[in-house]
CSV table of C-alpha atoms in Angstrom, one decimal:
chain,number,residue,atom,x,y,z
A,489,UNK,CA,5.9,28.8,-5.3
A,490,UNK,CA,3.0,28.4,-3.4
A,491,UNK,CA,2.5,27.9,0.2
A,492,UNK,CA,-0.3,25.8,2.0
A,493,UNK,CA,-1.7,27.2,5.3
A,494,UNK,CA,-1.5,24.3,7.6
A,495,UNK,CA,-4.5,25.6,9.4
A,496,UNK,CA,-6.8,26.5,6.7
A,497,UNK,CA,-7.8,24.2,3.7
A,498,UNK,CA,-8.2,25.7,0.4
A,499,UNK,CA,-11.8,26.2,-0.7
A,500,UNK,CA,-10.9,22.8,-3.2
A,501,UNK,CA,-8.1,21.4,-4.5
A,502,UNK,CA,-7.6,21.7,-8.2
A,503,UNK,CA,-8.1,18.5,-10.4
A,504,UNK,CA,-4.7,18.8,-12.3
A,505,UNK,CA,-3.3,18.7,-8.9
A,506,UNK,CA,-5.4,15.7,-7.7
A,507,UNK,CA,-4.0,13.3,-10.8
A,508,UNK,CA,-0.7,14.4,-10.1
A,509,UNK,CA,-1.0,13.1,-6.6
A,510,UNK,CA,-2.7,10.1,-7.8
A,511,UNK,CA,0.1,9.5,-10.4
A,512,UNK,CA,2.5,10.1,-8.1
A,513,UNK,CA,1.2,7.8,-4.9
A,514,UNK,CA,0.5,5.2,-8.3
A,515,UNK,CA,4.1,5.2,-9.1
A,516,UNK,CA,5.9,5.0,-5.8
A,517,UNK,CA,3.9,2.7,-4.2
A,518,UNK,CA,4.2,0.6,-7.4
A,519,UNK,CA,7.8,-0.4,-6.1
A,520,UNK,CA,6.1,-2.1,-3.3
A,521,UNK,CA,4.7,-5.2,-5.8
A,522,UNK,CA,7.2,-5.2,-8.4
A,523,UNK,CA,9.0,-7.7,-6.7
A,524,UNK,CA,6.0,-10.5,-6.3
A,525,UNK,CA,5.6,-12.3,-9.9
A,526,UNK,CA,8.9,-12.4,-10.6
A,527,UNK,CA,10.3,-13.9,-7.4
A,528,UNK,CA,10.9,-17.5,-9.1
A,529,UNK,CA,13.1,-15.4,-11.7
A,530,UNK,CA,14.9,-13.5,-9.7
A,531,UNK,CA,15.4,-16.1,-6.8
A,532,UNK,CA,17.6,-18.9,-8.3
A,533,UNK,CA,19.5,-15.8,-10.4
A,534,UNK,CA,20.5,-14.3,-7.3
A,535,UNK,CA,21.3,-17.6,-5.5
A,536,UNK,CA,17.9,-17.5,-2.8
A,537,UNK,CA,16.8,-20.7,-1.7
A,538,UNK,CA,13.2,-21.5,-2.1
A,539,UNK,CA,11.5,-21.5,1.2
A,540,UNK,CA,13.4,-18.0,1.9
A,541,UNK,CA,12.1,-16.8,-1.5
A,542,UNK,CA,9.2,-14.6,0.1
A,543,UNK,CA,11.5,-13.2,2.1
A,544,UNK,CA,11.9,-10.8,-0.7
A,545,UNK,CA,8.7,-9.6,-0.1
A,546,UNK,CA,8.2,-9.8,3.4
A,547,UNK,CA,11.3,-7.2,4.0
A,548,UNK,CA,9.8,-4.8,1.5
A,549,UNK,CA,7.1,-4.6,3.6
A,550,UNK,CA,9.1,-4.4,6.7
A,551,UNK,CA,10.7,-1.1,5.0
A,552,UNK,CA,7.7,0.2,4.9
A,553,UNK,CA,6.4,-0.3,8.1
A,554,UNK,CA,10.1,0.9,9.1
A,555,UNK,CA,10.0,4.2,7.3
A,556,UNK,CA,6.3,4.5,8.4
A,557,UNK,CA,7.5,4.7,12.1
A,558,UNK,CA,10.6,6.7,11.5
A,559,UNK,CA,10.2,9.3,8.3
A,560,UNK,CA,6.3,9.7,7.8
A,561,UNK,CA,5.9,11.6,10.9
A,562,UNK,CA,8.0,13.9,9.9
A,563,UNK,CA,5.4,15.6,7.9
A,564,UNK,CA,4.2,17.1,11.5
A,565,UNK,CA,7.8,18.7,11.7
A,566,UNK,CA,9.5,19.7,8.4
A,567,UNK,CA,8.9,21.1,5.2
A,568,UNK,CA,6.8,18.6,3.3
A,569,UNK,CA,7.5,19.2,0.0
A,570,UNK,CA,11.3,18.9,0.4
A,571,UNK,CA,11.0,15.8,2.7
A,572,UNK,CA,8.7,13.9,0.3
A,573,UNK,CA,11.5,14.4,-2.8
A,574,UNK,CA,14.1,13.5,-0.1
A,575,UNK,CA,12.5,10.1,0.3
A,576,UNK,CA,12.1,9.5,-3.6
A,577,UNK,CA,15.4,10.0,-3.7
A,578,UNK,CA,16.4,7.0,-1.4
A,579,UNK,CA,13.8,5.0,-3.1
A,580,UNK,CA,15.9,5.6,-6.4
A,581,UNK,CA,19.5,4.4,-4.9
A,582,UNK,CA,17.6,1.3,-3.9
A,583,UNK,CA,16.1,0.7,-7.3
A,584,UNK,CA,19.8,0.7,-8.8
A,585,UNK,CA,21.2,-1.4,-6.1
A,586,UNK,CA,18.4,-4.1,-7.1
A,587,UNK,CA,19.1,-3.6,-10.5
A,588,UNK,CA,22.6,-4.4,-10.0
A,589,UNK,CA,22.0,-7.3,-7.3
A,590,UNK,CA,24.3,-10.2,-7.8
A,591,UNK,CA,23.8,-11.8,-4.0
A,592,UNK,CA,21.1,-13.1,-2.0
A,593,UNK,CA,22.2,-10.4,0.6
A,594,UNK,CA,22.3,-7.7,-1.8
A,595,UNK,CA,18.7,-7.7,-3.2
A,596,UNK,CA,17.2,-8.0,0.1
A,597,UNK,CA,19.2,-5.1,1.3
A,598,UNK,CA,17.6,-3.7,-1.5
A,599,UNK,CA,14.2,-4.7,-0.8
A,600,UNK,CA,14.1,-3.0,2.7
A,601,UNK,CA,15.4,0.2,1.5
A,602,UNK,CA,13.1,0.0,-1.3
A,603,UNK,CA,10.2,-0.4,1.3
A,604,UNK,CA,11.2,2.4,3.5
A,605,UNK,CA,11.8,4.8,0.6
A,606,UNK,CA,8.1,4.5,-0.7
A,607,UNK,CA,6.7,5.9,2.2
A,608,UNK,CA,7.0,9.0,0.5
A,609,UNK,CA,3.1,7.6,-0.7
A,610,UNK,CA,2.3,8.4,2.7
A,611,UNK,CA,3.2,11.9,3.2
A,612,UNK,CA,1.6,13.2,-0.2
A,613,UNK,CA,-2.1,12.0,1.3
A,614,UNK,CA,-1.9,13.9,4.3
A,615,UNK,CA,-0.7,16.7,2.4
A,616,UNK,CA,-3.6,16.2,0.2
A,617,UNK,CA,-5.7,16.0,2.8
A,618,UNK,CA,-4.6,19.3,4.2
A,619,UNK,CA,-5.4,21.3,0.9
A,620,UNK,CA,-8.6,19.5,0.9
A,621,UNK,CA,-12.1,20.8,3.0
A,622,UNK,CA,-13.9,18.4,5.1
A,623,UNK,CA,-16.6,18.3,3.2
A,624,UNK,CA,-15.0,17.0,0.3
A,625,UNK,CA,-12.1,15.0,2.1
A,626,UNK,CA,-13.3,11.9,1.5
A,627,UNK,CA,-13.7,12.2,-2.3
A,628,UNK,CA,-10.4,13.8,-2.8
A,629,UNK,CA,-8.3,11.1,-0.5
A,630,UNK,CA,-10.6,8.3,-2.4
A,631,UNK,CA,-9.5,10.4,-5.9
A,632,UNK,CA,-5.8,9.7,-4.9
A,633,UNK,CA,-6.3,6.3,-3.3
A,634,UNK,CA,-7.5,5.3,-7.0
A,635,UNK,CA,-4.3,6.2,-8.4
A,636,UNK,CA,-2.5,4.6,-5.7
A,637,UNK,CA,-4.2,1.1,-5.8
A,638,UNK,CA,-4.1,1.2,-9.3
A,639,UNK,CA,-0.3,1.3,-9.0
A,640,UNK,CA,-0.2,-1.8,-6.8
A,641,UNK,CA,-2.6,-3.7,-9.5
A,642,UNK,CA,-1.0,-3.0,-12.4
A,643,UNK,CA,2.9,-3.3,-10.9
A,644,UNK,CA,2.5,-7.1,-11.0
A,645,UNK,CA,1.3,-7.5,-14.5
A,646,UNK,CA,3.8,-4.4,-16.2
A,647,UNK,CA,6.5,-6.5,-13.7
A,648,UNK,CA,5.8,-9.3,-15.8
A,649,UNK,CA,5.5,-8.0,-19.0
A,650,UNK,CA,8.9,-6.1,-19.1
A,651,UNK,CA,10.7,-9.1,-17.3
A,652,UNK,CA,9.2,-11.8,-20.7
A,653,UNK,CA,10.6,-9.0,-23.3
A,654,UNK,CA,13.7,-7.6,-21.1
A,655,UNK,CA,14.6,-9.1,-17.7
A,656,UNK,CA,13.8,-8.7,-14.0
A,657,UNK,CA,16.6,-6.2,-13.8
A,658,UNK,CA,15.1,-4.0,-16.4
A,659,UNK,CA,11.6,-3.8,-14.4
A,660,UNK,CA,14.0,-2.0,-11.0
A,661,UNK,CA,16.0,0.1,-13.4
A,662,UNK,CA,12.4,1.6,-15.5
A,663,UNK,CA,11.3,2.3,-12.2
A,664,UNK,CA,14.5,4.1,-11.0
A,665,UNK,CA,14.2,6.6,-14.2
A,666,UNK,CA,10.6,7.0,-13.5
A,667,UNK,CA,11.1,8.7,-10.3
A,668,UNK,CA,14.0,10.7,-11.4
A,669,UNK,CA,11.4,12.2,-13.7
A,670,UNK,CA,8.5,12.2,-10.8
A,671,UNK,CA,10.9,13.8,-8.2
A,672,UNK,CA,11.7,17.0,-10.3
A,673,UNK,CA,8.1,17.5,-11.3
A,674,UNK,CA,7.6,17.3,-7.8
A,675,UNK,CA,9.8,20.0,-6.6
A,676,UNK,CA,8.4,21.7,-9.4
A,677,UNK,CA,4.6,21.3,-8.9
A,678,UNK,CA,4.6,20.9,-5.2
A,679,UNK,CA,3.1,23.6,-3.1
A,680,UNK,CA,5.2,24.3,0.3
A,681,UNK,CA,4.0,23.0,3.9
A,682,UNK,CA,5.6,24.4,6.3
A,683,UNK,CA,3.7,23.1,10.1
A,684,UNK,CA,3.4,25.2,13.1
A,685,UNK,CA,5.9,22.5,15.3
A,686,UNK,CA,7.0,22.9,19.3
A,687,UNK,CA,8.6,19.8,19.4
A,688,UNK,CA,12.2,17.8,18.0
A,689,UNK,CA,12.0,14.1,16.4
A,690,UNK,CA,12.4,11.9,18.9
A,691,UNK,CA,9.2,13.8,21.2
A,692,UNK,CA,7.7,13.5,18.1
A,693,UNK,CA,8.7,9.9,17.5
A,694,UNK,CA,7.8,9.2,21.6
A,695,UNK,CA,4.4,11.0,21.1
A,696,UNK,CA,3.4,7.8,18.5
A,697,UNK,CA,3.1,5.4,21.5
A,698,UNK,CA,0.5,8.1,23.0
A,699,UNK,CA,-1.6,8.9,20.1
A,700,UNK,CA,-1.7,4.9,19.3
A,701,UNK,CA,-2.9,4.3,23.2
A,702,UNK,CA,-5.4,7.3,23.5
A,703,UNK,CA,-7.3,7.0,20.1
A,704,UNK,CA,-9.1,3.4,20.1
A,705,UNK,CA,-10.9,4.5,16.5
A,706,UNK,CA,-7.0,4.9,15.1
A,707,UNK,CA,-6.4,1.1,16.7
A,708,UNK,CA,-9.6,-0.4,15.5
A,709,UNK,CA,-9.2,1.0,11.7
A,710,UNK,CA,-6.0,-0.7,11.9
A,711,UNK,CA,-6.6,-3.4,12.5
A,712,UNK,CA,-9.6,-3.8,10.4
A,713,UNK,CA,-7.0,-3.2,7.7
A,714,UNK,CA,-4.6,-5.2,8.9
A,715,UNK,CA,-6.6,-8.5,9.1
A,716,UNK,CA,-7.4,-7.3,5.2
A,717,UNK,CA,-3.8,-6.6,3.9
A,718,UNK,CA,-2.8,-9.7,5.1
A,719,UNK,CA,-4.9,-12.0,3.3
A,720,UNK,CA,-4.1,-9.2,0.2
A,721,UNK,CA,-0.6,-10.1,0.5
A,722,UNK,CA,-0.9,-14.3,1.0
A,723,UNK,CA,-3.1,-14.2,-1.8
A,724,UNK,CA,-0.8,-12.0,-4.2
A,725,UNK,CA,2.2,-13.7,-2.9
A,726,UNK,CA,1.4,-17.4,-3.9
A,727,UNK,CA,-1.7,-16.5,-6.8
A,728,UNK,CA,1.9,-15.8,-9.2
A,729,UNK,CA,3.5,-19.2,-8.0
A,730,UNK,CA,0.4,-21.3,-8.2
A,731,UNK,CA,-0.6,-19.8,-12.0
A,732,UNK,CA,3.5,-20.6,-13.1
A,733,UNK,CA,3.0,-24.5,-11.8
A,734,UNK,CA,2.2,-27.5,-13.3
A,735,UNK,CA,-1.4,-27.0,-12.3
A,736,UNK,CA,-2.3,-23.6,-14.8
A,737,UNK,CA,1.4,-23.4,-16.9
A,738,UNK,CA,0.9,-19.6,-17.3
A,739,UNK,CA,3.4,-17.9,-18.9
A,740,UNK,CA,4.6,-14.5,-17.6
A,741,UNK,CA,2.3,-12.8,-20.0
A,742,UNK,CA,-0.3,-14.7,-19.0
A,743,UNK,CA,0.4,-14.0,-14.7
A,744,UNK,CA,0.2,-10.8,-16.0
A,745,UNK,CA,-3.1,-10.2,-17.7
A,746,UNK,CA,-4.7,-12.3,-14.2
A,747,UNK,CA,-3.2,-9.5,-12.3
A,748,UNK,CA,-4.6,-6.8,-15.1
A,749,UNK,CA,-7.7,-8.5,-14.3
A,750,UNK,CA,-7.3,-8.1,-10.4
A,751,UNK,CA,-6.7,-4.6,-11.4
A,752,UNK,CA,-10.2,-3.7,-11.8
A,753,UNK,CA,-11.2,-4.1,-7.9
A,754,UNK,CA,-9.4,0.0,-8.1
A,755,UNK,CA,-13.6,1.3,-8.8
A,756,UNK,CA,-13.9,1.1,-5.4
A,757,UNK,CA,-11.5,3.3,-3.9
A,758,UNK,CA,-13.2,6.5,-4.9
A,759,UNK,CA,-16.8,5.0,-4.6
A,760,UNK,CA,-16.1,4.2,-0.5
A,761,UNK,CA,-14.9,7.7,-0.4
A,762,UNK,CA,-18.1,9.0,-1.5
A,763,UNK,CA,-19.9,6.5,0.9
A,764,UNK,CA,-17.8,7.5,3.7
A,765,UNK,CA,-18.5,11.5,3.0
A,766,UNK,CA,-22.1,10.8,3.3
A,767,UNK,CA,-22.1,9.0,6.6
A,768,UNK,CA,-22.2,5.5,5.8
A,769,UNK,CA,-19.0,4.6,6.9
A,770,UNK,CA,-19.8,1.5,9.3
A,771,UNK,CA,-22.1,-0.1,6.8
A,772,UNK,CA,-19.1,0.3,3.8
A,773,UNK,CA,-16.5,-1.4,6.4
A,774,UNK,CA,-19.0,-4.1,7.0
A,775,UNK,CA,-19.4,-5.2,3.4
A,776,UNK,CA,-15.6,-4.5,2.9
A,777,UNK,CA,-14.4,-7.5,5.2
A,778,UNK,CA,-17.1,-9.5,4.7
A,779,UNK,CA,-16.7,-9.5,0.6
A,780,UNK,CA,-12.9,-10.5,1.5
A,781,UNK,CA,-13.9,-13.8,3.7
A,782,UNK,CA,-16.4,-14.9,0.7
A,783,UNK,CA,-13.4,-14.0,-1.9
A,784,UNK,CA,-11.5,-16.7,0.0
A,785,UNK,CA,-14.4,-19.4,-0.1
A,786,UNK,CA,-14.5,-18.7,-4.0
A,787,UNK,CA,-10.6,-18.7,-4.1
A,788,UNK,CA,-11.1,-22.2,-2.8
A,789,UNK,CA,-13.2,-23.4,-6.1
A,790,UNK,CA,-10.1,-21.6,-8.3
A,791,UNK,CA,-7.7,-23.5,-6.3
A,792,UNK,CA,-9.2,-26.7,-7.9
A,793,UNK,CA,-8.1,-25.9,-11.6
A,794,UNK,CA,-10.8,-23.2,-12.1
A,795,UNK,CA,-8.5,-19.8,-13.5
A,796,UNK,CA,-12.1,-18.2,-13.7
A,797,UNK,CA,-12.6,-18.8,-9.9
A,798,UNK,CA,-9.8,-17.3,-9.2
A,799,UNK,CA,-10.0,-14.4,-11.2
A,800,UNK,CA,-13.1,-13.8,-9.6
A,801,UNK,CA,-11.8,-13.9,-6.1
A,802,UNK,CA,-8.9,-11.6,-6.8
A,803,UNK,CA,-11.6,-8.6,-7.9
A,804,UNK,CA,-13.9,-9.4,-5.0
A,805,UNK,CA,-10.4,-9.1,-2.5
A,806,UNK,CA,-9.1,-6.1,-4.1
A,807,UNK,CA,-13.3,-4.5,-3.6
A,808,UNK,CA,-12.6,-5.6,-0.3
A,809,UNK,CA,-9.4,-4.0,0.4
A,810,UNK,CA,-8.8,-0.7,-1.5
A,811,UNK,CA,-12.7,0.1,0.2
A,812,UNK,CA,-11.6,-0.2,3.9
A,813,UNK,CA,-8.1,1.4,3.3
A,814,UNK,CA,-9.9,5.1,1.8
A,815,UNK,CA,-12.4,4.5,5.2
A,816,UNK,CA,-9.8,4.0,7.3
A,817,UNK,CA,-7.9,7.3,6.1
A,818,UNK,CA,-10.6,9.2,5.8
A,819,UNK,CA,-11.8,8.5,9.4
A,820,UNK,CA,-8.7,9.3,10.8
A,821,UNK,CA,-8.0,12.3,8.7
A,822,UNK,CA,-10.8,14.3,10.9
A,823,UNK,CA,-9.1,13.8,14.2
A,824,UNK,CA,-6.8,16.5,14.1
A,825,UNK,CA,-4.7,18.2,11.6
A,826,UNK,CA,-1.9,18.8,13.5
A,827,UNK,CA,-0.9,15.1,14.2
A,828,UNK,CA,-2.4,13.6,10.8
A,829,UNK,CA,1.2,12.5,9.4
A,830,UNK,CA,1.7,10.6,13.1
A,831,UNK,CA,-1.9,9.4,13.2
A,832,UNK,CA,-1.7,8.1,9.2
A,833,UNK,CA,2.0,6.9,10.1
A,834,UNK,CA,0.5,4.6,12.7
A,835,UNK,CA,-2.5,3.3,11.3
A,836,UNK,CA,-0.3,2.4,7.9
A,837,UNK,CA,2.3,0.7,10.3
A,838,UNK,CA,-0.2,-1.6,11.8
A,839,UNK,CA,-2.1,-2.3,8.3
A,840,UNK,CA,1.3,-2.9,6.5
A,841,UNK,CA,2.8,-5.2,9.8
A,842,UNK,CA,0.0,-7.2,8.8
A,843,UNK,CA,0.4,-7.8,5.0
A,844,UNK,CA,4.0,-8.5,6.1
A,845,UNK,CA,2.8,-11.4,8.2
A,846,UNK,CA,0.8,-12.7,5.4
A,847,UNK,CA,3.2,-12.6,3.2
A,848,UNK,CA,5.7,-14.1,5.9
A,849,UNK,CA,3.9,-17.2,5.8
A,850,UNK,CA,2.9,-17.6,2.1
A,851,UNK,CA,5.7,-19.3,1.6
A,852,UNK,CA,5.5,-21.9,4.3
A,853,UNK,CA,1.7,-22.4,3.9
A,854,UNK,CA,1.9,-23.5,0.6
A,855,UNK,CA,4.8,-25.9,0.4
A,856,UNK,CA,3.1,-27.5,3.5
A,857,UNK,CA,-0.5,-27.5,2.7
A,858,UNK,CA,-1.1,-26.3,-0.8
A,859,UNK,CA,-4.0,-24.0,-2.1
A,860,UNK,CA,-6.3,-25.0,0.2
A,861,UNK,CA,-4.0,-24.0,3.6
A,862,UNK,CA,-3.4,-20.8,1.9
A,863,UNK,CA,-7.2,-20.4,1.0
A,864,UNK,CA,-8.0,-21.2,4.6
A,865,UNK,CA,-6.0,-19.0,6.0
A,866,UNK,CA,-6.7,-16.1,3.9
A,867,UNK,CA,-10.5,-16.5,4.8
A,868,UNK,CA,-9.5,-16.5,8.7
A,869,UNK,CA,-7.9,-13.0,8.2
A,870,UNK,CA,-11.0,-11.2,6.9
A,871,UNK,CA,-13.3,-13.2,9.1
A,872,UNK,CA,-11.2,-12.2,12.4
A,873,UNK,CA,-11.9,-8.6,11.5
A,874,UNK,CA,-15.3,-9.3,10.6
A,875,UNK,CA,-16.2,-10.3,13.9
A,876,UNK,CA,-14.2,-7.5,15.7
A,877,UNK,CA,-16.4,-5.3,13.4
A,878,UNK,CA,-19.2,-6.9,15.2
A,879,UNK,CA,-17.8,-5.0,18.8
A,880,UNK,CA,-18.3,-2.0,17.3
């Protein structure tokens, strides 16, 4: 078994190893989404009333932000490889319990495990980012990122295609056997990272507050990102509920090829990563929230019966997004390879906190005020960020 040198990068990381990372991150992070087309399935099965029906996703995201805070920054303390297959594992268990949900209480138990368990996304790209040379960093993270977005595009529309043929329970359960497989290639595949640590958990857990307070670059990525995910997640959240209405009458199958369609904003993951490597990192973040305030305005012309509109603004969103997300990471990858697993922990806390309050008031926003609320709100995300870009 190999063993990575925390201090010294390899001269490049191989490509076999750079698709299984992307495969990997793809899969896990998957998990995440599966949940958001078939909410009107699975909430009257389960017993959830209506207006608590995002609920579903907002705890997933909660999870995440959860194990982002407590597990990811383990990476600066233990053994990597055996903590990323640890927190696969827990992922699993809370794929089965979903499966087997028969009560409101149940499944979102099982939604906030499953959240927390897929941080194991964010400990393979610092890891990859450690086996990777500057030089090269942002192509490689951008490489991965690919497979990882991709994962979160197409989760919605193979949700919905395996819930028309077999059932919401069966789309939790393929997921659960997935990872059994992924978590043994893992161990398998995996090279060893051991880091060189002074301190215990919770100094390392106190030492998140100080690295958040004394790195204002790691602050305003975040919240680039977070004004971003949160419009990501309102618009993902209510785009499935609005298509199933009386408005569009799109079956599952059809949800599902929108979202396919959505899937193709994933070109620009590795494309800002080259961007970013050459130095035009300010300009790329510029374009990135700006494109998701105008997908919003054209979200708005979709909203009035226009499925070609809204297609549209879900590519021009996803540009958006999956851009500033590899330029975030790769900024904050160069300050210091020691607390990268704290410093990614933090900035995915922040980004994810915000796609959980998007999603938090999808719900709300639409029984209320319709498309057009949820299209105005989605723009003011974006265009919050946008201006704070403008301090820069």
């Amino acid at each position: 078994m190999n063993t990575i040198n925390p201090s010294k990068p390899s001269e490049s990381m191989p490509k076999w190893m750079i698709f299984l990372f992307a495969c990997a991150c793809g899969l896990i992070v998957a998990n995440l989404y599966y949940a958001q087309p078939l909410i009107s399935l699975i909430a009257p099965e389960i017993g959830l009333d209506e207006t608590a029906a995002s609920l579903i996703v907002t705890l997933t995201q909660l999870g995440y932000c959860l194990g982002l805070i407590l597990l990811v920054p383990l990476g600066d303390l233990l053994e990597n490889r055996k903590l990323i297959v640890l927190t696969i594992c827990g992922g699993i268990l809370a794929l089965f319990i979903a499966m087997l949900a028969k009560t409101p209480a149940m499944f979102l138990f099982s939604s906030l495990i499953i959240g927390i368990g897929s941080v194991s996304v964010q400990m393979l790209i610092p890891m990859a980012a450690h086996i990777t040379p500057e030089q090269n960093r942002g192509r490689t993270v951008g490489s991965i990122m690919s497979g990882l977005l991709m994962g979160i595009m197409l989760a919605r529309p193979i949700a919905s295609l395996i819930a028309h043929s077999f059932g919401w329970r069966a789309v939790f359960g393929a997921s659960a056997i997935l990872l059994i497989a992924l978590s043994m290639i893992l161990w398998l595949l995996l090279p060893k990272r051991k880091p060189h640590a002074t301190h215990h958990y919770f100094s390392l857990i106190a030492s998140l507050w100080t690295l958040l307070w004394n790195t204002p670059i790691l602050r305003r990525r975040a919240l680039y990102q977070a004004s971003l995910f949160a419009s990501f997640t309102l618009f993902w959240t209510i785009t499935p509920i609005l298509l199933a209405g009386p408005q569009f009458k799109l079956s599952q199958q059809g949800i599902a090829l929108f979202a396919l369609a959505g899937a193709l904003g994933v070109i620009a993951a590795p494309i800002a990563g080259r961007l970013a490597d050459r130095g035009h990192t300010k300009i790329a973040t510029g374009f990135s929230l700006a494109a998701a305030a105008i997908a919003f305005l054209i979200a708005q012309l979709g909203g009035s019966g226009s499925l070609i509109w809204l297609v549209i603004a879900g590519i021009v969103l996803d540009l958006g997004v999956q851009s500033n997300v590899v330029l975030g990471q790769r900024t904050i990858y160069l300050l210091g390879a020691e607390v990268r697993s704290r410093l990614n922990a933090l900035y995915m806390t922040i980004f994810f906190a915000g796609g959980a309050i998007g999603s938090a008031i999808a719900s709300t926003a639409y029984i209320y005020g319709g498309w057009t609320l949820v299209a105005w709100i989605g723009f003011a995300f974006p265009a919050a960020g946008f201006i704070f870009f403008l301090t820069e």
